[in-house]
Tab-separated table of C-alpha atoms in Angstrom:
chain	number	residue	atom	x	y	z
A	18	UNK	CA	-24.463	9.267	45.786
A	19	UNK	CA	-26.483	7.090	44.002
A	20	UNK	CA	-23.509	5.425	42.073
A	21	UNK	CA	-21.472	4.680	45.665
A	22	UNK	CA	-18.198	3.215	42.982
A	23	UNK	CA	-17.977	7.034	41.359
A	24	UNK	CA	-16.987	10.275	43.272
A	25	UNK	CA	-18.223	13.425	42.674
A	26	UNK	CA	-14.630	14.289	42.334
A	27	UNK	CA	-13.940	11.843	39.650
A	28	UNK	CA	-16.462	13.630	38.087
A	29	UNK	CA	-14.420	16.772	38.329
A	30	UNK	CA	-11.737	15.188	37.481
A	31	UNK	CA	-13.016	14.005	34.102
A	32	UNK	CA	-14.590	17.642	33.130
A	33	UNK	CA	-10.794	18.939	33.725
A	34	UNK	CA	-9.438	16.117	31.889
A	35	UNK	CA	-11.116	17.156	29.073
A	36	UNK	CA	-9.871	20.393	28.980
A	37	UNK	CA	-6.841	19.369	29.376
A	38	UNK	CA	-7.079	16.924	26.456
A	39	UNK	CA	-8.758	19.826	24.576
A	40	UNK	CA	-6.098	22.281	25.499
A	41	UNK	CA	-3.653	19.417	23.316
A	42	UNK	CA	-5.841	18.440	20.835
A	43	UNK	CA	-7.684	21.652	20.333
A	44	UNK	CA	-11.120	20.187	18.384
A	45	UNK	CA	-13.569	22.582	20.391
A	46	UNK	CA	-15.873	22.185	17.294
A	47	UNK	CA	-17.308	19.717	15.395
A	48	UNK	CA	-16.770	18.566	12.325
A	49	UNK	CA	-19.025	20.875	10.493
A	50	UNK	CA	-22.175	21.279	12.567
A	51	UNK	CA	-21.590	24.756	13.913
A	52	UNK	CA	-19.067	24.290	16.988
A	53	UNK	CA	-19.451	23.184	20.618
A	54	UNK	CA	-18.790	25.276	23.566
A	55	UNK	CA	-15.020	24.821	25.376
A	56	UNK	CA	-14.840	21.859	27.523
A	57	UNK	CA	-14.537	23.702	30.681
A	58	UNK	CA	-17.854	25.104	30.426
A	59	UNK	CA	-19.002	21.704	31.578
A	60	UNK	CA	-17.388	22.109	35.276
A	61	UNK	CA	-20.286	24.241	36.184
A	62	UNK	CA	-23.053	21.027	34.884
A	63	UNK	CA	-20.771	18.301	36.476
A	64	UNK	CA	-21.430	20.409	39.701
A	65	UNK	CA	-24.816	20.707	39.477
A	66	UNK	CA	-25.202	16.968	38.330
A	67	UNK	CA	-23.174	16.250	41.830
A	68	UNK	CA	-25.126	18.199	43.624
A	69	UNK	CA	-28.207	16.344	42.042
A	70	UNK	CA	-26.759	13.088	42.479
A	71	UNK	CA	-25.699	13.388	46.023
A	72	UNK	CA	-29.576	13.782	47.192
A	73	UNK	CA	-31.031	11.247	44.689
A	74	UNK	CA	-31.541	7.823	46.042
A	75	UNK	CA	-30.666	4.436	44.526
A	76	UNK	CA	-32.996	3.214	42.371
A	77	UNK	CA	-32.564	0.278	39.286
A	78	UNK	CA	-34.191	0.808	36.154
A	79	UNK	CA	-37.330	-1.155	35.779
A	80	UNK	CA	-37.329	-3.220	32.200
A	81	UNK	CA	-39.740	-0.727	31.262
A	82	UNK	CA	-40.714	2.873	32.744
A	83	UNK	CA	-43.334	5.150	31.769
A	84	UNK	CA	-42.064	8.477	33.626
A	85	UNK	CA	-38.389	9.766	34.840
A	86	UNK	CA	-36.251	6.948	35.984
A	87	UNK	CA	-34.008	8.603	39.246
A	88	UNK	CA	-30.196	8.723	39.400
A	89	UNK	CA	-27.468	9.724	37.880
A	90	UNK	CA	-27.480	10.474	34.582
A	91	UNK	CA	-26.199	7.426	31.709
A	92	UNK	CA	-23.188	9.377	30.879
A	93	UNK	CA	-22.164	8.885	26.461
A	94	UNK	CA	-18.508	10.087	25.306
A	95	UNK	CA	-19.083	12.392	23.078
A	96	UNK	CA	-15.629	11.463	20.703
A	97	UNK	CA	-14.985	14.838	18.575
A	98	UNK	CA	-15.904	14.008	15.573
A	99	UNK	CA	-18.950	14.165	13.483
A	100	UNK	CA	-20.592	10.376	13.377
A	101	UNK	CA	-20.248	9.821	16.664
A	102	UNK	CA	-21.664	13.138	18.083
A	103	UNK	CA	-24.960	12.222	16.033
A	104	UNK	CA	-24.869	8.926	17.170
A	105	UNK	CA	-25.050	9.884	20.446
A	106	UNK	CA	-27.730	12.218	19.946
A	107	UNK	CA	-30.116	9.392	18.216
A	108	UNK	CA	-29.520	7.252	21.459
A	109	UNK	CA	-29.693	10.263	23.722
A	110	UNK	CA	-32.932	10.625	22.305
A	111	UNK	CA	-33.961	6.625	22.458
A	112	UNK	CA	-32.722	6.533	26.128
A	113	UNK	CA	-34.429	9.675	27.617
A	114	UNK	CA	-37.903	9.188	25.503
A	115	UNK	CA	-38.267	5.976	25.197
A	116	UNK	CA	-36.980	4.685	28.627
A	117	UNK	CA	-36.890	7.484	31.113
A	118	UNK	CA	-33.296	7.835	32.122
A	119	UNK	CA	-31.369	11.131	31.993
A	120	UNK	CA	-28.166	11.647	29.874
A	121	UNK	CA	-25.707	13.518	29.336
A	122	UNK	CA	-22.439	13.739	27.215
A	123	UNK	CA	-18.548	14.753	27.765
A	124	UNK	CA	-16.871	15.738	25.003
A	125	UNK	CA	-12.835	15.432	24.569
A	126	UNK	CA	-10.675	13.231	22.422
A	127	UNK	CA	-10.262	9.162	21.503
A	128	UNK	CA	-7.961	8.252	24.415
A	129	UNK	CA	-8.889	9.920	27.612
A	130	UNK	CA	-12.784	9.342	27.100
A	131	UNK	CA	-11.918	5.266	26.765
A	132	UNK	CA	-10.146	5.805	29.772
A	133	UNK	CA	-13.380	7.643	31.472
A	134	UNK	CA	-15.277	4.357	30.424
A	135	UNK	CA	-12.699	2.398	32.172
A	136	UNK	CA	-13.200	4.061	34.998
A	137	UNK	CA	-17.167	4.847	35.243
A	138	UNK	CA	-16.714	8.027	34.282
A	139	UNK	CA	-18.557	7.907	31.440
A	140	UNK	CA	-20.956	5.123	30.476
A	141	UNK	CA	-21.680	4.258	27.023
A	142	UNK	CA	-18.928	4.619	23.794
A	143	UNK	CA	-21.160	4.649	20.725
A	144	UNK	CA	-17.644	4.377	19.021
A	145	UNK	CA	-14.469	2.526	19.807
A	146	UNK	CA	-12.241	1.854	16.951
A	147	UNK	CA	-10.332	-0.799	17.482
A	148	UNK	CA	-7.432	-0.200	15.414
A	149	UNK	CA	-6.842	3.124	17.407
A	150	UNK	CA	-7.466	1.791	20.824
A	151	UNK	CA	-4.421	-0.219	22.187
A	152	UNK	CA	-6.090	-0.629	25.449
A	153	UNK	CA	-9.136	-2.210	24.132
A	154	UNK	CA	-7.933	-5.697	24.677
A	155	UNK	CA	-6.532	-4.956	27.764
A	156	UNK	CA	-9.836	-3.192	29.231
A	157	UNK	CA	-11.981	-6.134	28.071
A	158	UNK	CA	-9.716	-9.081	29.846
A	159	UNK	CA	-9.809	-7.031	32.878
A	160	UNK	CA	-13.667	-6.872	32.841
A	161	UNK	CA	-13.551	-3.040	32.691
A	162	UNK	CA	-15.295	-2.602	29.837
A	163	UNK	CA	-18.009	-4.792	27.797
A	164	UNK	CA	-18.770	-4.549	24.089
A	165	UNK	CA	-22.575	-4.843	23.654
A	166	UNK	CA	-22.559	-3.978	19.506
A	167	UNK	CA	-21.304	-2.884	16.176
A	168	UNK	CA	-22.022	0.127	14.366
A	169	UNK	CA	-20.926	1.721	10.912
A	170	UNK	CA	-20.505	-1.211	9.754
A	171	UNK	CA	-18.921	-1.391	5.593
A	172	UNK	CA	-17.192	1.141	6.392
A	173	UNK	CA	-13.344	1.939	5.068
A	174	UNK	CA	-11.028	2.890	7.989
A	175	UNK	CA	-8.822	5.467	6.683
A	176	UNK	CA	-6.638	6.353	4.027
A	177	UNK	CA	-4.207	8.838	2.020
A	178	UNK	CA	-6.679	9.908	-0.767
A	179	UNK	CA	-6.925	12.394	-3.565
A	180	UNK	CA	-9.940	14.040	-5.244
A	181	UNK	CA	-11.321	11.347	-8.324
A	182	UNK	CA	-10.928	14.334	-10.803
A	183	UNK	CA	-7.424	14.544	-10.569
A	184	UNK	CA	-6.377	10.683	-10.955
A	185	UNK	CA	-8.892	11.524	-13.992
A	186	UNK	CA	-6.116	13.799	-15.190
A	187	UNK	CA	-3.574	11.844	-13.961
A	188	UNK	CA	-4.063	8.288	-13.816
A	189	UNK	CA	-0.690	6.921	-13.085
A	190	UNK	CA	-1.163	8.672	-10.244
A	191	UNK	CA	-2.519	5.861	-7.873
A	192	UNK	CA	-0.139	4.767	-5.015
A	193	UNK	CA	1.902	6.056	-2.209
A	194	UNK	CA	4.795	5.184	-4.141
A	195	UNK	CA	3.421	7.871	-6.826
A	196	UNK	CA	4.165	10.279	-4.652
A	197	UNK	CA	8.448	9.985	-4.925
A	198	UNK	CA	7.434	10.500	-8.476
A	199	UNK	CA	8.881	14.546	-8.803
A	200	UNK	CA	6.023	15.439	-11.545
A	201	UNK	CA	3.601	14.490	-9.131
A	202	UNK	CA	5.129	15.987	-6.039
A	203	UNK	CA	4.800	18.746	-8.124
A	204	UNK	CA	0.914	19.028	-8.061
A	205	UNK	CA	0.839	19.286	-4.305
A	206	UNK	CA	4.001	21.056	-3.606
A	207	UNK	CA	3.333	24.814	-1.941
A	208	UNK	CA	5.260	27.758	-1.223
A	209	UNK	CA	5.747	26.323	2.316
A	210	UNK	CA	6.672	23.096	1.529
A	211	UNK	CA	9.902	23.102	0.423
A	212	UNK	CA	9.233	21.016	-3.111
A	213	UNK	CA	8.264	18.071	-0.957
A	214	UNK	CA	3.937	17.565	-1.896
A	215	UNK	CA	1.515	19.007	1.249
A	216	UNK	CA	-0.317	16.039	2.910
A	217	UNK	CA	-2.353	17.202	5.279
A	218	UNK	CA	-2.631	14.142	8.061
A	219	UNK	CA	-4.581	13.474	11.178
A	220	UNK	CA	-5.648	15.889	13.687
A	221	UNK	CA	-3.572	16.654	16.420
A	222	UNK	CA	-3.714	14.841	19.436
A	223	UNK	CA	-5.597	12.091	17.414
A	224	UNK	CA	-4.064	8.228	17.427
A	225	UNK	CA	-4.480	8.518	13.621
A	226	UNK	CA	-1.711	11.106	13.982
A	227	UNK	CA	0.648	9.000	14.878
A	228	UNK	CA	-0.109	6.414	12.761
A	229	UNK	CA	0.077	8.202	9.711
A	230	UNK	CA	3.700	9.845	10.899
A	231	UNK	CA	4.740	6.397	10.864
A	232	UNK	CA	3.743	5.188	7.884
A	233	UNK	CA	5.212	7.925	6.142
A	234	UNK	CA	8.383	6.950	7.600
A	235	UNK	CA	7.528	3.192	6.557
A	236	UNK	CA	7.163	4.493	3.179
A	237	UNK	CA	10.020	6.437	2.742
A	238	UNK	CA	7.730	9.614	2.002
A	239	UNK	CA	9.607	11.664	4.403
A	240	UNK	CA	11.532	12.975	1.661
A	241	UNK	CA	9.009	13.555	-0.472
A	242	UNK	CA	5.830	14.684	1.442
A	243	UNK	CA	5.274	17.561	3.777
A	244	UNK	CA	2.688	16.932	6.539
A	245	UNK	CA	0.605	19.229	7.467
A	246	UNK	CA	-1.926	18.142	10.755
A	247	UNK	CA	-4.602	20.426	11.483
A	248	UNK	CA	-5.452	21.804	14.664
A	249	UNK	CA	-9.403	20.266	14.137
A	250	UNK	CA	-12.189	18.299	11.838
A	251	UNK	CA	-13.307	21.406	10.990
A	252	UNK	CA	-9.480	23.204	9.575
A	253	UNK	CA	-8.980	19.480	7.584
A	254	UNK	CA	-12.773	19.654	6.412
A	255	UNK	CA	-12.631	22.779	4.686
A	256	UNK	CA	-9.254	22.186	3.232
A	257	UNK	CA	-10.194	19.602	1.057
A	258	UNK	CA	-13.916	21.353	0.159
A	259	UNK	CA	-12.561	24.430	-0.546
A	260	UNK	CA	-9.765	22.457	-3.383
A	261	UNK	CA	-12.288	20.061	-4.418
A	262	UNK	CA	-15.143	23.415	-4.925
A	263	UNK	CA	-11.984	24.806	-7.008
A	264	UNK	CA	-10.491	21.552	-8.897
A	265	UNK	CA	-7.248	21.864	-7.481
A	266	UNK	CA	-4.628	19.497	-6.629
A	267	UNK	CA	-5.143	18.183	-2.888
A	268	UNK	CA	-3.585	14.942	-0.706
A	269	UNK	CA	-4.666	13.896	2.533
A	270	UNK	CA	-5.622	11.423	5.291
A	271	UNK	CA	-9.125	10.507	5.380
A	272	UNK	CA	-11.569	7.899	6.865
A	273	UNK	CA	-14.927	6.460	5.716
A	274	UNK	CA	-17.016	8.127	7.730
A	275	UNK	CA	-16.007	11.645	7.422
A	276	UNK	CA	-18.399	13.892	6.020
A	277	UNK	CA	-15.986	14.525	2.778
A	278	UNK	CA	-15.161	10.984	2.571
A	279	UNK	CA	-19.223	10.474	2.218
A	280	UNK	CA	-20.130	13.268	0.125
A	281	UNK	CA	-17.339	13.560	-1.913
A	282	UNK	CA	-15.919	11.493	-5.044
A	283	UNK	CA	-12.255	10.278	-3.565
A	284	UNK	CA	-10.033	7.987	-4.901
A	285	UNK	CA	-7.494	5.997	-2.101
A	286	UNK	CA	-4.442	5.761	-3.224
A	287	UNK	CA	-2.827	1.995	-3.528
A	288	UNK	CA	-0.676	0.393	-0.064
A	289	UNK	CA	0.292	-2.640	0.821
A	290	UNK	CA	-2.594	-4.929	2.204
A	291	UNK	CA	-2.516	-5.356	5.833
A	292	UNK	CA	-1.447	-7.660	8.175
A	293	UNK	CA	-1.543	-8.034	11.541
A	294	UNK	CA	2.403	-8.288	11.523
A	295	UNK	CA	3.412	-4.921	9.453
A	296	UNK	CA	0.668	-3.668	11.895
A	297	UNK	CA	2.519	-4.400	15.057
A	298	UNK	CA	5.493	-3.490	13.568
A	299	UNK	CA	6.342	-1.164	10.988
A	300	UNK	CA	2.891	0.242	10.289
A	301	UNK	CA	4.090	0.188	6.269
A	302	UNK	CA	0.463	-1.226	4.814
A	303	UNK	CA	-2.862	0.113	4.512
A	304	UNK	CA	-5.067	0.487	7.717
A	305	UNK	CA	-7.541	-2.452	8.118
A	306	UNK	CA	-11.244	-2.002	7.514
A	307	UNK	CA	-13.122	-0.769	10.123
A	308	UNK	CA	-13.629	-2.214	13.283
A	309	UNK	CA	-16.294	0.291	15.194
A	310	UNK	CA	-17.536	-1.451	18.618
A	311	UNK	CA	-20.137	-0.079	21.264
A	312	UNK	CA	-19.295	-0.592	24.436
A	313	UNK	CA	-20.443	0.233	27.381
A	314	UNK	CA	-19.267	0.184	31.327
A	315	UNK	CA	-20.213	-2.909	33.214
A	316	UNK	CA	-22.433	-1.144	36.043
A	317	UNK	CA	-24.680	-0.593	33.346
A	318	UNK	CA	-25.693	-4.243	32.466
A	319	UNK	CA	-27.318	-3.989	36.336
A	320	UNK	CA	-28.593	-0.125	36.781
A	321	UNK	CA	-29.870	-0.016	33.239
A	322	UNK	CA	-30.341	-3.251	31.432
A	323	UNK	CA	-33.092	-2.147	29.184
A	324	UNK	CA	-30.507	0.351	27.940
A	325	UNK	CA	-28.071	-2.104	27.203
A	326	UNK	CA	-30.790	-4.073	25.404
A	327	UNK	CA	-30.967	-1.563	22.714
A	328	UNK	CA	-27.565	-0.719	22.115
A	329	UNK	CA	-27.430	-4.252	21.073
A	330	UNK	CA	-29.481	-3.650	18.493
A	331	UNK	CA	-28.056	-0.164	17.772
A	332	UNK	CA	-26.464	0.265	14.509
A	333	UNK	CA	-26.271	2.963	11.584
A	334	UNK	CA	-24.088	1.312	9.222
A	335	UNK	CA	-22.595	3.213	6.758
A	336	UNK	CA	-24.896	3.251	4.373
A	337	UNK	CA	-27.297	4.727	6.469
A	338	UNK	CA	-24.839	7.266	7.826
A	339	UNK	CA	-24.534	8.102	3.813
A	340	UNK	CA	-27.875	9.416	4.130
A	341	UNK	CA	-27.546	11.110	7.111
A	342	UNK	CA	-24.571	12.857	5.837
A	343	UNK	CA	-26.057	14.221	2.461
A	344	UNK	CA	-29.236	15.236	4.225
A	345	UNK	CA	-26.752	17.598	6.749
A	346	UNK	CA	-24.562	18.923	3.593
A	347	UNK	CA	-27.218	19.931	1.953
A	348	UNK	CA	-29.251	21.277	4.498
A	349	UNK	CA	-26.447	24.179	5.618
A	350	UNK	CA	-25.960	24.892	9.300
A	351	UNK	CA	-27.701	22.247	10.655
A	352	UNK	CA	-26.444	20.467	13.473
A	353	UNK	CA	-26.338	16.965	14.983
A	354	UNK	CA	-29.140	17.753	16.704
A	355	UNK	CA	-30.982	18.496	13.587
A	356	UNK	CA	-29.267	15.776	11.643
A	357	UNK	CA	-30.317	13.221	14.858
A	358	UNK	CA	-33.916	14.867	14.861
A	359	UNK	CA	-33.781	14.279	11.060
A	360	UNK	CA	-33.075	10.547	10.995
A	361	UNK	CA	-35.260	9.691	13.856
A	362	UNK	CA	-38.324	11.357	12.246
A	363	UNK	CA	-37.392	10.016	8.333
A	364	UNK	CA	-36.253	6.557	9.365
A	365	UNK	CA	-38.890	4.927	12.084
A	366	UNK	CA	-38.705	1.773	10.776
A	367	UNK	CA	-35.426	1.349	11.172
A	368	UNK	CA	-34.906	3.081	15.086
A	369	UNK	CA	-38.283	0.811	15.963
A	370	UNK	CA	-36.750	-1.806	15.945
A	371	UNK	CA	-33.787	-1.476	18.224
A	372	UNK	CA	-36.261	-0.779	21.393
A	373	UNK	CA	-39.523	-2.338	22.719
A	374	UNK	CA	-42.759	-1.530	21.029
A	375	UNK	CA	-44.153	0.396	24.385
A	376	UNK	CA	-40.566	2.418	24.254
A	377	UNK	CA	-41.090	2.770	20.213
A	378	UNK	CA	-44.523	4.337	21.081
A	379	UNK	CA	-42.971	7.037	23.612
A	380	UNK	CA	-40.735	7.853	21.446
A	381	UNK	CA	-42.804	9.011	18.528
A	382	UNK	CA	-45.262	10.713	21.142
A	383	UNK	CA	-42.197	13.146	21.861
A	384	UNK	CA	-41.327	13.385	18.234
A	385	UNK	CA	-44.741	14.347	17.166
A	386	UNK	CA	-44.544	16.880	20.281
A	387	UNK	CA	-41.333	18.376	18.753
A	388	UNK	CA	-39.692	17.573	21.947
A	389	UNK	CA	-35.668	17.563	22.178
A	390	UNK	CA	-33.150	15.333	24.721
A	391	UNK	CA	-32.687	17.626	27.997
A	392	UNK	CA	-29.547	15.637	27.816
A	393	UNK	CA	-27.785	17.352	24.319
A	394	UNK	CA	-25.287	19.354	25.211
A	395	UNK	CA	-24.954	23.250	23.604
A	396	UNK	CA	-24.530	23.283	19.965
């Protein structure tokens, strides 16, 4: 095989981790962009890819190519939700056009994928936020992993919010403590609830999941709230569009760069600042801000430094990603490959500058041939 360090069972191994993963935190769509097919539909490319790989030859990336580069291809997790699935398809797009290599991209959750980068199974994580990733520190020290960049940067990390309208009607209403508060339990409480107010939390099998479970205990919400976490992005999406289309009531856990959180007029409720100590411990503050790193594996600074070059430079912060966002709401149906295809034609003077000027030129050749990434998986 061309990368000696990685077996074509580990890649197996990772395809079936996914579904395993997947099979516990069942997100088999995205977020809104029209679903994703089940992780073990990727066995059958991880095969072929072996089979591929095991009669390509060695070969390092020159700095700059002009044709296919051979070998395996650079591998991106592709996290399951929606800013870093369209992240991955702009640098899909930057990698294969502009530079030559072949991609691809595994899809499954937050904590096996870092683990895939640990390993080599995967080679570039266009999002690793730190807050949510305990072995992050531990994966760095041990040389396993190397951070090359930020990205969404200004963003807000997450948060128990509620629609602006109704602190509008209710403007005492503007803390976790509010929610003890029995008229206010009130506006959220539900048949199936039991009188305690419906929260609807993380997504299963997320880190956030946790998190939140324990800062309800922190709170001492657990008498007064009833969590509710959904099975995916897209169950907690619609949730809070379909209130906020109707002007009703609604609580929940959000973070910045969810499509709601973008498009939507939310207020956070008030908690305790953080601190690195109620952090460790008790979890009873508010999350910090964000803290989104790219990283990639370190083979990569050696088979592809080019790559690594522009993932350095690589970064939609969130005001960018505000844009990107609004575009895909408004434009119904579309998907990240539409909403990556969108930015990369609307914004070339920001994309231009993350690569070389000969890879800048490439790249606009195939977007003014209406080409796609071979590498994007099946919407």
């Amino acid at each position: 095989m061309a990368r000696q360090s990685v077996s074509g069972l580990r890649y197996i191994h990772l395809a079936v981790g996914m579904r395993m993963a997947a099979d516990g935190d069942p997100v088999h769509r995205s977020m809104k962009f029209g679903g994703r097919i089940p992780t073990l539909a990727i066995l059958p490319i991880w095969a072929a890819l072996l089979v591929a790989a095991c009669t390509m030859p060695s070969v390092s990336a020159p700095a700059e190519t002009t044709g296919p580069v051979p070998g395996d291809p650079i591998v991106f997790s592709d996290l399951n939700w929606q800013s870093a699935m369209i992240q991955n398809r702009i640098a899909q797009y930057l990698v294969e056009k502009g530079y030559g290599h072949s991609t691809a991209a595994v899809f499954g959750a937050t904590l096996p994928l870092f683990q895939g980068l640990r390993n080599e199974d995967v080679d570039v994580n266009l999002e690793v936020w730190i807050t949510n990733q305990p072995a992050w520190e531990p994966a760095v020290e041990a040389g396993e992993v190397v951070e090359v960049g930020r990205t969404l940067v200004g963003d807000w990390q997450s948060a128990f919010v509620i629609p602006a309208y109704l602190q509008e009607q209710h403007p005492d209403l503007d803390s976790v403590e509010d929610l003890k508060d029995d008229a206010f339990k009130a506006l959220f409480a539900t048949a199936e609830t039991g009188g305690k107010a419906r929260l609807v939390s993380c997504m299963i099998g997320w880190a956030c999941e946790e998190v939140n479970a324990q800062q309800v205990l922190a709170y001492g919400l657990d008498a007064h709230v009833h969590m509710v976490n959904p099975g995916d992005g897209t169950a907690a999406n619609a949730d809070l569009y379909g209130a906020y289309e109707r002007g009703e009531p609604w609580l929940g856990y959000q973070w910045g760069t969810n499509e709601p959180a973008l498009v939507l007029d939310l207020v956070r409720l008030e908690e305790p600042p953080y601190t690195d100590e109620c952090w460790a411990t008790t979890k009873a503050c508010a999350y910090v801000d964000s803290d989104v790193r790219i990283a990639v594996h370190p083979s990569m600074l050696e088979r592809a430094p080019e790559v690594v070059d522009m993932l350095r430079n690589f970064n939609i912060d969130i005001a960018l990603f505000k844009d990107i966002a609004r575009w895909s709401r408004v434009n119904e149906g579309s998907t990240e490959r539409d909403a990556a295809l969108w930015f990369l034609q609307a914004k070339p003077e920001i994309w231009s500058q993350w690569v070389t000027s000969a890879a800048a030129e490439r790249i606009q050749a195939a977007l003014d041939a209406g080409e796609a990434a071979d590498g994007w998986p099946d919407q």
